[in-house]
Amino acid sequence: MPSVRKCSRTGCLEPAVATLTYAYSDSTAVVGPLATASEPHSYDLCEAHALRLTVPRGWEVVRHEGEFASPEPSGDELTALAEAVREAGRSDPPVPPEQPEGTSGRRGHLRVLPGRA
């Protein structure tokens, strides 16, 4: 089940409300609304860190105008939550499918081949 994305700053547990992206060719840091998906070369920031961001001398910061809003849960997140609650409320645990005797249920990269006589 997906959870609320947290701020990327070390030690910060606040929910992310903004995304920081660097445009290295323009020496610019862009702080905008939280992206819909986490990207490998961007950083999620809480409101405090998004507002206090500083950049090296010679760089420019482009900031989102207005307030940052906390993201609303998507339909997928609500569906996943409902499924998790439904599974937790079941009185009987799900029964795993039976395995034929002598098999472990795992498929490894090695196989036993019949020997030649």
N, CA, C and O atoms as a printed pandas DataFrame, in Angstrom:
     atom_number atom_name residue_name chain_id  residue_number  x_coord  y_coord  z_coord
0              1         N          MET        A               1    0.838   -1.166    0.000
1              2        CA          MET        A               1    0.000    0.000    0.000
2              3         C          MET        A               1    0.887    1.235    0.000
3              4         O          MET        A               1    1.761    1.353    0.859
4              5         N          PRO        A               2    0.691    2.158   -0.935
5              6        CA          PRO        A               2    1.502    3.348   -0.962
6              7         C          PRO        A               2    1.206    4.226    0.247
7              8         O          PRO        A               2    0.074    4.286    0.727
8              9         N          SER        A               3    2.233    4.897    0.723
9             10        CA          SER        A               3    2.047    5.785    1.860
10            11         C          SER        A               3    2.364    7.202    1.426
11            12         O          SER        A               3    2.793    7.440    0.297
12            13         N          VAL        A               4    2.147    8.139    2.333
13            14        CA          VAL        A               4    2.443    9.542    2.054
14            15         C          VAL        A               4    3.947    9.695    1.895
15            16         O          VAL        A               4    4.716    9.190    2.713
16            17         N          ARG        A               5    4.365   10.384    0.856
17            18        CA          ARG        A               5    5.796   10.603    0.650
18            19         C          ARG        A               5    6.315   11.571    1.690
19            20         O          ARG        A               5    5.653   12.552    2.031
20            21         N          LYS        A               6    7.507   11.287    2.191
21            22        CA          LYS        A               6    8.131   12.104    3.223
22            23         C          LYS        A               6    9.174   13.023    2.602
23            24         O          LYS        A               6    9.620   12.805    1.475
24            25         N          CYS        A               7    9.554   14.045    3.344
25            26        CA          CYS        A               7   10.588   14.983    2.933
26            27         C          CYS        A               7   11.905   14.230    2.721
27            28         O          CYS        A               7   12.238   13.338    3.501
28            29         N          SER        A               8   12.646   14.579    1.683
29            30        CA          SER        A               8   13.918   13.920    1.355
30            31         C          SER        A               8   15.060   14.349    2.267
31            32         O          SER        A               8   16.095   13.683    2.292
32            33         N          ARG        A               9   14.910   15.427    3.008
33            34        CA          ARG        A               9   15.980   15.901    3.883
34            35         C          ARG        A               9   16.216   14.899    5.002
35            36         O          ARG        A               9   15.261   14.401    5.598
36            37         N          THR        A              10   17.463   14.602    5.292
37            38        CA          THR        A              10   17.833   13.635    6.312
38            39         C          THR        A              10   17.252   14.019    7.661
39            40         O          THR        A              10   17.407   15.153    8.115
40            41         N          GLY        A              11   16.583   13.068    8.298
41            42        CA          GLY        A              11   16.023   13.283    9.622
42            43         C          GLY        A              11   14.673   13.961    9.648
43            44         O          GLY        A              11   14.071   14.065   10.717
44            45         N          CYS        A              12   14.177   14.421    8.531
45            46        CA          CYS        A              12   12.876   15.095    8.485
46            47         C          CYS        A              12   11.789   14.058    8.195
47            48         O          CYS        A              12   11.879   13.308    7.222
48            49         N          LEU        A              13   10.774   14.024    9.037
49            50        CA          LEU        A              13    9.684   13.062    8.874
50            51         C          LEU        A              13    8.387   13.719    8.421
51            52         O          LEU        A              13    7.338   13.075    8.394
52            53         N          GLU        A              14    8.456   14.997    8.066
53            54        CA          GLU        A              14    7.269   15.722    7.633
54            55         C          GLU        A              14    6.831   15.259    6.245
55            56         O          GLU        A              14    7.663   14.823    5.449
56            57         N          PRO        A              15    5.528   15.349    5.947
57            58        CA          PRO        A              15    5.062   14.962    4.612
58            59         C          PRO        A              15    5.552   15.950    3.549
59            60         O          PRO        A              15    5.635   17.154    3.791
60            61         N          ALA        A              16    5.868   15.423    2.390
61            62        CA          ALA        A              16    6.338   16.258    1.282
62            63         C          ALA        A              16    5.173   17.006    0.654
63            64         O          ALA        A              16    4.084   16.458    0.481
64            65         N          VAL        A              17    5.421   18.279    0.314
65            66        CA          VAL        A              17    4.407   19.100   -0.358
66            67         C          VAL        A              17    4.974   19.773   -1.602
67            68         O          VAL        A              17    4.236   20.415   -2.348
68            69         N          ALA        A              18    6.283   19.631   -1.833
69            70        CA          ALA        A              18    6.936   20.291   -2.967
70            71         C          ALA        A              18    7.994   19.361   -3.554
71            72         O          ALA        A              18    8.472   18.439   -2.893
72            73         N          THR        A              19    8.345   19.624   -4.803
73            74        CA          THR        A              19    9.393   18.859   -5.474
74            75         C          THR        A              19   10.483   19.820   -5.926
75            76         O          THR        A              19   10.209   20.852   -6.539
76            77         N          LEU        A              20   11.725   19.461   -5.608
77            78        CA          LEU        A              20   12.900   20.242   -6.011
78            79         C          LEU        A              20   13.573   19.543   -7.171
79            80         O          LEU        A              20   13.855   18.347   -7.113
80            81         N          THR        A              21   13.829   20.302   -8.227
81            82        CA          THR        A              21   14.530   19.787   -9.400
82            83         C          THR        A              21   15.618   20.783   -9.773
83            84         O          THR        A              21   15.408   21.995   -9.730
84            85         N          TYR        A              22   16.782   20.260  -10.139
85            86        CA          TYR        A              22   17.892   21.129  -10.549
86            87         C          TYR        A              22   18.000   21.151  -12.067
87            88         O          TYR        A              22   17.913   20.113  -12.723
88            89         N          ALA        A              23   18.193   22.359  -12.621
89            90        CA          ALA        A              23   18.510   22.537  -14.038
90            91         C          ALA        A              23   19.969   22.977  -14.063
91            92         O          ALA        A              23   20.265   24.171  -14.028
92            93         N          TYR        A              24   20.874   22.013  -14.123
93            94        CA          TYR        A              24   22.306   22.298  -14.009
94            95         C          TYR        A              24   22.801   23.196  -15.139
95            96         O          TYR        A              24   23.651   24.057  -14.911
96            97         N          SER        A              25   22.286   23.009  -16.350
97            98        CA          SER        A              25   22.756   23.815  -17.484
98            99         C          SER        A              25   22.423   25.293  -17.307
99           100         O          SER        A              25   23.110   26.155  -17.856
100          101         N          ASP        A              26   21.361   25.594  -16.537
101          102        CA          ASP        A              26   20.960   26.985  -16.297
102          103         C          ASP        A              26   21.342   27.467  -14.901
103          104         O          ASP        A              26   21.026   28.600  -14.537
104          105         N          SER        A              27   22.018   26.626  -14.109
105          106        CA          SER        A              27   22.356   26.945  -12.717
106          107         C          SER        A              27   21.121   27.410  -11.959
107          108         O          SER        A              27   21.125   28.455  -11.308
108          109         N          THR        A              28   20.065   26.610  -12.059
109          110        CA          THR        A              28   18.777   26.967  -11.474
110          111         C          THR        A              28   18.219   25.794  -10.670
111          112         O          THR        A              28   18.309   24.638  -11.084
112          113         N          ALA        A              29   17.646   26.113   -9.520
113          114        CA          ALA        A              29   16.899   25.143   -8.717
114          115         C          ALA        A              29   15.429   25.523   -8.811
115          116         O          ALA        A              29   15.073   26.679   -8.585
116          117         N          VAL        A              30   14.577   24.567   -9.138
117          118        CA          VAL        A              30   13.148   24.824   -9.306
118          119         C          VAL        A              30   12.398   24.103   -8.193
119          120         O          VAL        A              30   12.510   22.886   -8.049
120          121         N          VAL        A              31   11.627   24.865   -7.398
121          122        CA          VAL        A              31   10.802   24.307   -6.328
122          123         C          VAL        A              31    9.350   24.522   -6.727
123          124         O          VAL        A              31    8.870   25.654   -6.788
124          125         N          GLY        A              32    8.666   23.431   -6.996
125          126        CA          GLY        A              32    7.278   23.517   -7.434
126          127         C          GLY        A              32    6.385   22.591   -6.641
127          128         O          GLY        A              32    6.835   21.960   -5.685
128          129         N          PRO        A              33    5.120   22.500   -7.028
129          130        CA          PRO        A              33    4.191   21.600   -6.344
130          131         C          PRO        A              33    4.694   20.160   -6.400
131          132         O          PRO        A              33    5.479   19.812   -7.282
132          133         N          LEU        A              34    4.252   19.336   -5.479
133          134        CA          LEU        A              34    4.669   17.947   -5.396
134          135         C          LEU        A              34    4.324   17.221   -6.688
135          136         O          LEU        A              34    3.178   17.245   -7.137
136          137         N          ALA        A              35    5.320   16.577   -7.279
137          138        CA          ALA        A              35    5.110   15.813   -8.510
138          139         C          ALA        A              35    4.207   14.623   -8.225
139          140         O          ALA        A              35    4.169   14.121   -7.102
140          141         N          THR        A              36    3.483   14.173   -9.238
141          142        CA          THR        A              36    2.564   13.058   -9.042
142          143         C          THR        A              36    3.299   11.755   -8.752
143          144         O          THR        A              36    2.751   10.874   -8.091
144          145         N          ALA        A              37    4.520   11.621   -9.231
145          146        CA          ALA        A              37    5.313   10.412   -8.976
146          147         C          ALA        A              37    6.722   10.829   -8.579
147          148         O          ALA        A              37    7.232   11.858   -9.022
148          149         N          SER        A              38    7.332   10.019   -7.745
149          150        CA          SER        A              38    8.696   10.291   -7.309
150          151         C          SER        A              38    9.654   10.014   -8.466
151          152         O          SER        A              38    9.591    8.952   -9.085
152          153         N          GLU        A              39   10.526   10.953   -8.754
153          154        CA          GLU        A              39   11.493   10.823   -9.843
154          155         C          GLU        A              39   12.888   10.639   -9.272
155          156         O          GLU        A              39   13.175   11.155   -8.191
156          157         N          PRO        A              40   13.767    9.919   -9.966
157          158        CA          PRO        A              40   15.095    9.659   -9.421
158          159         C          PRO        A              40   15.978   10.899   -9.265
159          160         O          PRO        A              40   16.840   10.917   -8.387
160          161         N          HIS        A              41   15.792   11.919  -10.077
161          162        CA          HIS        A              41   16.666   13.095  -10.013
162          163         C          HIS        A              41   15.948   14.317   -9.465
163          164         O          HIS        A              41   16.306   15.451   -9.784
164          165         N          SER        A              42   14.940   14.085   -8.642
165          166        CA          SER        A              42   14.243   15.186   -7.984
166          167         C          SER        A              42   14.101   14.832   -6.509
167          168         O          SER        A              42   14.285   13.680   -6.117
168          169         N          TYR        A              43   13.775   15.821   -5.704
169          170        CA          TYR        A              43   13.719   15.640   -4.264
170          171         C          TYR        A              43   12.386   16.152   -3.737
171          172         O          TYR        A              43   11.953   17.247   -4.096
172          173         N          ASP        A              44   11.738   15.367   -2.893
173          174        CA          ASP        A              44   10.500   15.780   -2.257
174          175         C          ASP        A              44   10.848   16.564   -0.997
175          176         O          ASP        A              44   11.702   16.143   -0.217
176          177         N          LEU        A              45   10.184   17.705   -0.795
177          178        CA          LEU        A              45   10.474   18.562    0.363
178          179         C          LEU        A              45    9.198   18.905    1.107
179          180         O          LEU        A              45    8.132   19.054    0.511
180          181         N          CYS        A              46    9.327   19.029    2.433
181          182        CA          CYS        A              46    8.217   19.533    3.239
182          183         C          CYS        A              46    8.137   21.049    3.017
183          184         O          CYS        A              46    9.010   21.638    2.380
184          185         N          GLU        A              47    7.095   21.662    3.544
185          186        CA          GLU        A              47    6.918   23.098    3.319
186          187         C          GLU        A              47    8.066   23.918    3.903
187          188         O          GLU        A              47    8.551   24.850    3.261
188          189         N          ALA        A              48    8.503   23.579    5.116
189          190        CA          ALA        A              48    9.579   24.344    5.749
190          191         C          ALA        A              48   10.863   24.291    4.929
191          192         O          ALA        A              48   11.502   25.322    4.724
192          193         N          HIS        A              49   11.249   23.115    4.461
193          194        CA          HIS        A              49   12.479   23.005    3.677
194          195         C          HIS        A              49   12.325   23.600    2.276
195          196         O          HIS        A              49   13.296   24.102    1.708
196          197         N          ALA        A              50   11.131   23.549    1.724
197          198        CA          ALA        A              50   10.906   24.160    0.408
198          199         C          ALA        A              50   11.035   25.677    0.481
199          200         O          ALA        A              50   11.543   26.302   -0.451
200          201         N          LEU        A              51   10.584   26.268    1.570
201          202        CA          LEU        A              51   10.637   27.724    1.711
202          203         C          LEU        A              51   12.021   28.230    2.103
203          204         O          LEU        A              51   12.380   29.361    1.777
204          205         N          ARG        A              52   12.806   27.399    2.802
205          206        CA          ARG        A              52   14.128   27.842    3.290
206          207         C          ARG        A              52   15.278   27.399    2.397
207          208         O          ARG        A              52   16.437   27.599    2.759
208          209         N          LEU        A              53   15.001   26.811    1.256
209          210        CA          LEU        A              53   16.055   26.306    0.379
210          211         C          LEU        A              53   17.006   27.422   -0.046
211          212         O          LEU        A              53   16.570   28.491   -0.476
212          213         N          THR        A              54   18.300   27.165    0.076
213          214        CA          THR        A              54   19.308   28.104   -0.425
214          215         C          THR        A              54   20.146   27.375   -1.467
215          216         O          THR        A              54   20.256   26.150   -1.443
216          217         N          VAL        A              55   20.728   28.132   -2.372
217          218        CA          VAL        A              55   21.526   27.556   -3.453
218          219         C          VAL        A              55   22.904   28.209   -3.474
219          220         O          VAL        A              55   23.092   29.266   -2.872
220          221         N          PRO        A              56   23.868   27.596   -4.156
221          222        CA          PRO        A              56   25.212   28.187   -4.229
222          223         C          PRO        A              56   25.199   29.552   -4.916
223          224         O          PRO        A              56   24.290   29.870   -5.683
224          225         N          ARG        A              57   26.216   30.342   -4.625
225          226        CA          ARG        A              57   26.367   31.660   -5.239
226          227         C          ARG        A              57   26.402   31.494   -6.764
227          228         O          ARG        A              57   27.079   30.610   -7.291
228          229         N          GLY        A              58   25.670   32.347   -7.448
229          230        CA          GLY        A              58   25.605   32.296   -8.902
230          231         C          GLY        A              58   24.418   31.482   -9.417
231          232         O          GLY        A              58   24.113   31.515  -10.610
232          233         N          TRP        A              59   23.755   30.760   -8.531
233          234        CA          TRP        A              59   22.577   29.984   -8.915
234          235         C          TRP        A              59   21.320   30.801   -8.650
235          236         O          TRP        A              59   21.340   31.754   -7.871
236          237         N          GLU        A              60   20.238   30.425   -9.295
237          238        CA          GLU        A              60   18.953   31.088   -9.130
238          239         C          GLU        A              60   17.934   30.073   -8.619
239          240         O          GLU        A              60   17.998   28.894   -8.967
240          241         N          VAL        A              61   16.999   30.531   -7.796
241          242        CA          VAL        A              61   15.912   29.669   -7.323
242          243         C          VAL        A              61   14.610   30.154   -7.937
243          244         O          VAL        A              61   14.263   31.330   -7.820
244          245         N          VAL        A              62   13.896   29.261   -8.585
245          246        CA          VAL        A              62   12.565   29.560   -9.106
246          247         C          VAL        A              62   11.590   28.827   -8.197
247          248         O          VAL        A              62   11.623   27.601   -8.099
248          249         N          ARG        A              63   10.708   29.595   -7.524
249          250        CA          ARG        A              63    9.774   29.001   -6.565
250          251         C          ARG        A              63    8.336   29.105   -7.057
251          252         O          ARG        A              63    7.965   30.025   -7.785
252          253         N          HIS        A              64    7.561   28.149   -6.641
253          254        CA          HIS        A              64    6.122   28.132   -6.897
254          255         C          HIS        A              64    5.478   29.323   -6.193
255          256         O          HIS        A              64    5.766   29.586   -5.025
256          257         N          GLU        A              65    4.621   30.033   -6.890
257          258        CA          GLU        A              65    3.902   31.161   -6.286
258          259         C          GLU        A              65    2.703   30.613   -5.516
259          260         O          GLU        A              65    1.967   29.769   -6.027
260          261         N          GLY        A              66    2.509   31.084   -4.312
261          262        CA          GLY        A              66    1.357   30.647   -3.530
262          263         C          GLY        A              66    1.750   29.597   -2.508
263          264         O          GLY        A              66    2.931   29.324   -2.291
264          265         N          GLU        A              67    0.726   29.010   -1.881
265          266        CA          GLU        A              67    0.954   28.030   -0.833
266          267         C          GLU        A              67    1.098   26.633   -1.422
267          268         O          GLU        A              67    0.559   26.328   -2.486
268          269         N          PHE        A              68    1.841   25.792   -0.701
269          270        CA          PHE        A              68    1.952   24.393   -1.079
270          271         C          PHE        A              68    0.813   23.645   -0.407
271          272         O          PHE        A              68    0.524   23.872    0.768
272          273         N          ALA        A              69    0.172   22.764   -1.140
273          274        CA          ALA        A              69   -0.950   22.001   -0.596
274          275         C          ALA        A              69   -0.540   20.548   -0.404
275          276         O          ALA        A              69    0.186   19.983   -1.221
276          277         N          SER        A              70   -1.011   19.952    0.680
277          278        CA          SER        A              70   -0.764   18.529    0.900
278          279         C          SER        A              70   -1.525   17.738   -0.159
279          280         O          SER        A              70   -2.661   18.078   -0.489
280          281         N          PRO        A              71   -0.907   16.681   -0.695
281          282        CA          PRO        A              71   -1.572   15.913   -1.735
282          283         C          PRO        A              71   -2.771   15.148   -1.180
283          284         O          PRO        A              71   -2.731   14.640   -0.059
284          285         N          GLU        A              72   -3.826   15.073   -1.967
285          286        CA          GLU        A              72   -5.006   14.297   -1.603
286          287         C          GLU        A              72   -4.761   12.840   -1.970
287          288         O          GLU        A              72   -4.108   12.569   -2.977
288          289         N          PRO        A              73   -5.267   11.891   -1.180
289          290        CA          PRO        A              73   -5.086   10.485   -1.553
290          291         C          PRO        A              73   -5.779   10.199   -2.880
291          292         O          PRO        A              73   -6.888   10.670   -3.132
292          293         N          SER        A              74   -5.111    9.425   -3.717
293          294        CA          SER        A              74   -5.690    9.104   -5.018
294          295         C          SER        A              74   -6.656    7.932   -4.863
295          296         O          SER        A              74   -6.707    7.293   -3.812
296          297         N          GLY        A              75   -7.409    7.660   -5.902
297          298        CA          GLY        A              75   -8.328    6.518   -5.901
298          299         C          GLY        A              75   -7.596    5.207   -5.689
299          300         O          GLY        A              75   -8.106    4.309   -5.019
300          301         N          ASP        A              76   -6.387    5.090   -6.264
301          302        CA          ASP        A              76   -5.599    3.878   -6.090
302          303         C          ASP        A              76   -5.208    3.682   -4.632
303          304         O          ASP        A              76   -5.252    2.560   -4.127
304          305         N          GLU        A              77   -4.828    4.758   -3.951
305          306        CA          GLU        A              77   -4.447    4.659   -2.548
306          307         C          GLU        A              77   -5.643    4.264   -1.695
307          308         O          GLU        A              77   -5.510    3.453   -0.778
308          309         N          LEU        A              78   -6.816    4.833   -1.990
309          310        CA          LEU        A              78   -8.009    4.502   -1.226
310          311         C          LEU        A              78   -8.423    3.048   -1.468
311          312         O          LEU        A              78   -8.855    2.364   -0.541
312          313         N          THR        A              79   -8.294    2.587   -2.687
313          314        CA          THR        A              79   -8.616    1.196   -3.000
314          315         C          THR        A              79   -7.660    0.254   -2.283
315          316         O          THR        A              79   -8.091   -0.755   -1.725
316          317         N          ALA        A              80   -6.377    0.566   -2.289
317          318        CA          ALA        A              80   -5.389   -0.266   -1.601
318          319         C          ALA        A              80   -5.662   -0.300   -0.110
319          320         O          ALA        A              80   -5.527   -1.350    0.517
320          321         N          LEU        A              81   -6.044    0.830    0.467
321          322        CA          LEU        A              81   -6.366    0.882    1.884
322          323         C          LEU        A              81   -7.591    0.020    2.194
323          324         O          LEU        A              81   -7.600   -0.717    3.180
324          325         N          ALA        A              82   -8.615    0.112    1.360
325          326        CA          ALA        A              82   -9.820   -0.694    1.566
326          327         C          ALA        A              82   -9.498   -2.185    1.483
327          328         O          ALA        A              82  -10.005   -2.972    2.283
328          329         N          GLU        A              83   -8.662   -2.579    0.526
329          330        CA          GLU        A              83   -8.260   -3.986    0.396
330          331         C          GLU        A              83   -7.486   -4.455    1.616
331          332         O          GLU        A              83   -7.696   -5.574    2.083
332          333         N          ALA        A              84   -6.593   -3.623    2.143
333          334        CA          ALA        A              84   -5.809   -3.993    3.322
334          335         C          ALA        A              84   -6.710   -4.166    4.540
335          336         O          ALA        A              84   -6.518   -5.094    5.326
336          337         N          VAL        A              85   -7.693   -3.280    4.702
337          338        CA          VAL        A              85   -8.627   -3.396    5.821
338          339         C          VAL        A              85   -9.474   -4.653    5.668
339          340         O          VAL        A              85   -9.724   -5.355    6.648
340          341         N          ARG        A              86   -9.915   -4.940    4.456
341          342        CA          ARG        A              86  -10.723   -6.131    4.203
342          343         C          ARG        A              86   -9.937   -7.399    4.537
343          344         O          ARG        A              86  -10.476   -8.311    5.165
344          345         N          GLU        A              87   -8.671   -7.467    4.123
345          346        CA          GLU        A              87   -7.829   -8.639    4.404
346          347         C          GLU        A              87   -7.576   -8.779    5.900
347          348         O          GLU        A              87   -7.585   -9.892    6.426
348          349         N          ALA        A              88   -7.349   -7.660    6.593
349          350        CA          ALA        A              88   -7.086   -7.719    8.025
350          351         C          ALA        A              88   -8.312   -8.168    8.803
351          352         O          ALA        A              88   -8.181   -8.756    9.876
352          353         N          GLY        A              89   -9.494   -7.900    8.283
353          354        CA          GLY        A              89  -10.729   -8.257    8.965
354          355         C          GLY        A              89  -11.193   -9.679    8.724
355          356         O          GLY        A              89  -12.168  -10.120    9.332
356          357         N          ARG        A              90  -10.519  -10.403    7.852
357          358        CA          ARG        A              90  -10.917  -11.788    7.578
358          359         C          ARG        A              90  -10.663  -12.646    8.809
359          360         O          ARG        A              90   -9.625  -12.527    9.461
360          361         N          SER        A              91  -11.629  -13.517    9.121
361          362        CA          SER        A              91  -11.469  -14.372   10.297
362          363         C          SER        A              91  -10.603  -15.585   10.005
363          364         O          SER        A              91   -9.919  -16.082   10.900
364          365         N          ASP        A              92  -10.619  -16.064    8.786
365          366        CA          ASP        A              92   -9.798  -17.225    8.441
366          367         C          ASP        A              92   -8.645  -16.785    7.550
367          368         O          ASP        A              92   -8.857  -16.078    6.565
368          369         N          PRO        A              93   -7.418  -17.202    7.890
369          370        CA          PRO        A              93   -6.275  -16.798    7.067
370          371         C          PRO        A              93   -6.342  -17.485    5.702
371          372         O          PRO        A              93   -6.834  -18.609    5.602
372          373         N          PRO        A              94   -5.856  -16.825    4.660
373          374        CA          PRO        A              94   -5.869  -17.447    3.330
374          375         C          PRO        A              94   -5.014  -18.705    3.331
375          376         O          PRO        A              94   -3.937  -18.740    3.927
376          377         N          VAL        A              95   -5.504  -19.733    2.657
377          378        CA          VAL        A              95   -4.796  -21.013    2.587
378          379         C          VAL        A              95   -3.925  -21.010    1.336
379          380         O          VAL        A              95   -4.423  -20.791    0.232
380          381         N          PRO        A              96   -2.599  -21.257    1.509
381          382        CA          PRO        A              96   -1.735  -21.289    0.329
382          383         C          PRO        A              96   -2.038  -22.529   -0.501
383          384         O          PRO        A              96   -2.452  -23.548    0.051
384          385         N          PRO        A              97   -1.841  -22.467   -1.815
385          386        CA          PRO        A              97   -2.090  -23.636   -2.666
386          387         C          PRO        A              97   -1.133  -24.766   -2.290
387          388         O          PRO        A              97    0.026  -24.529   -1.947
388          389         N          GLU        A              98   -1.641  -26.003   -2.360
389          390        CA          GLU        A              98   -0.820  -27.157   -2.011
390          391         C          GLU        A              98    0.228  -27.415   -3.081
391          392         O          GLU        A              98   -0.026  -27.262   -4.276
392          393         N          GLN        A              99    1.421  -27.813   -2.622
393          394        CA          GLN        A              99    2.525  -28.132   -3.516
394          395         C          GLN        A              99    2.621  -29.650   -3.650
395          396         O          GLN        A              99    2.415  -30.361   -2.666
396          397         N          PRO        A             100    2.926  -30.160   -4.831
397          398        CA          PRO        A             100    3.152  -31.604   -4.960
398          399         C          PRO        A             100    4.307  -32.025   -4.059
399          400         O          PRO        A             100    5.261  -31.271   -3.864
400          401         N          GLU        A             101    4.212  -33.234   -3.512
401          402        CA          GLU        A             101    5.233  -33.715   -2.595
402          403         C          GLU        A             101    6.590  -33.764   -3.285
403          404         O          GLU        A             101    6.706  -34.204   -4.429
404          405         N          GLY        A             102    7.614  -33.304   -2.570
405          406        CA          GLY        A             102    8.969  -33.332   -3.113
406          407         C          GLY        A             102    9.370  -32.049   -3.815
407          408         O          GLY        A             102   10.488  -31.954   -4.320
408          409         N          THR        A             103    8.484  -31.053   -3.862
409          410        CA          THR        A             103    8.856  -29.772   -4.467
410          411         C          THR        A             103    8.816  -28.703   -3.399
411          412         O          THR        A             103    8.036  -28.792   -2.450
412          413         N          SER        A             104    9.636  -27.717   -3.547
413          414        CA          SER        A             104    9.700  -26.655   -2.555
414          415         C          SER        A             104    8.869  -25.443   -2.937
415          416         O          SER        A             104    8.671  -24.548   -2.115
416          417         N          GLY        A             105    8.380  -25.399   -4.170
417          418        CA          GLY        A             105    7.623  -24.235   -4.604
418          419         C          GLY        A             105    8.513  -23.155   -5.191
419          420         O          GLY        A             105    8.011  -22.180   -5.751
420          421         N          ARG        A             106    9.822  -23.311   -5.073
421          422        CA          ARG        A             106   10.765  -22.341   -5.636
422          423         C          ARG        A             106   11.305  -22.865   -6.949
423          424         O          ARG        A             106   11.460  -24.070   -7.147
424          425         N          ARG        A             107   11.581  -21.951   -7.820
425          426        CA          ARG        A             107   12.222  -22.336   -9.071
426          427         C          ARG        A             107   13.598  -21.703   -9.065
427          428         O          ARG        A             107   13.737  -20.483   -9.149
428          429         N          GLY        A             108   14.589  -22.526   -8.969
429          430        CA          GLY        A             108   15.950  -22.027   -8.963
430          431         C          GLY        A             108   16.562  -22.101  -10.346
431          432         O          GLY        A             108   15.888  -22.456  -11.313
432          433         N          HIS        A             109   17.818  -21.772  -10.438
433          434        CA          HIS        A             109   18.485  -21.808  -11.726
434          435         C          HIS        A             109   19.159  -23.163  -11.978
435          436         O          HIS        A             109   19.665  -23.414  -13.072
436          437         N          LEU        A             110   19.163  -24.036  -10.958
437          438        CA          LEU        A             110   19.759  -25.360  -11.122
438          439         C          LEU        A             110   18.643  -26.408  -11.150
439          440         O          LEU        A             110   17.646  -26.290  -10.438
440          441         N          ARG        A             111   18.828  -27.422  -11.976
441          442        CA          ARG        A             111   17.841  -28.500  -12.040
442          443         C          ARG        A             111   18.573  -29.837  -11.987
443          444         O          ARG        A             111   19.713  -29.964  -12.433
444          445         N          VAL        A             112   17.889  -30.822  -11.433
445          446        CA          VAL        A             112   18.436  -32.164  -11.395
446          447         C          VAL        A             112   17.964  -32.898  -12.640
447          448         O          VAL        A             112   16.767  -32.978  -12.918
448          449         N          LEU        A             113   18.932  -33.436  -13.388
449          450        CA          LEU        A             113   18.605  -34.178  -14.601
450          451         C          LEU        A             113   18.816  -35.658  -14.322
451          452         O          LEU        A             113   19.715  -36.025  -13.565
452          453         N          PRO        A             114   17.991  -36.512  -14.931
453          454        CA          PRO        A             114   18.169  -37.951  -14.719
454          455         C          PRO        A             114   19.535  -38.385  -15.278
455          456         O          PRO        A             114   19.961  -37.949  -16.348
456          457         N          GLY        A             115   20.201  -39.261  -14.509
457          458        CA          GLY        A             115   21.527  -39.733  -14.927
458          459         C          GLY        A             115   21.431  -40.800  -16.005
459          460         O          GLY        A             115   20.392  -41.438  -16.174
460          461         N          ARG        A             116   22.517  -40.984  -16.727
461          462        CA          ARG        A             116   22.556  -42.021  -17.761
462          463         C          ARG        A             116   23.252  -43.249  -17.179
463          464         O          ARG        A             116   24.216  -43.133  -16.423
464          465         N          ALA        A             117   22.769  -44.375  -17.529
465          466        CA          ALA        A             117   23.357  -45.608  -17.008
466          467         C          ALA        A             117   24.385  -46.184  -17.921
467          468         O          ALA        A             117   24.969  -47.224  -17.616
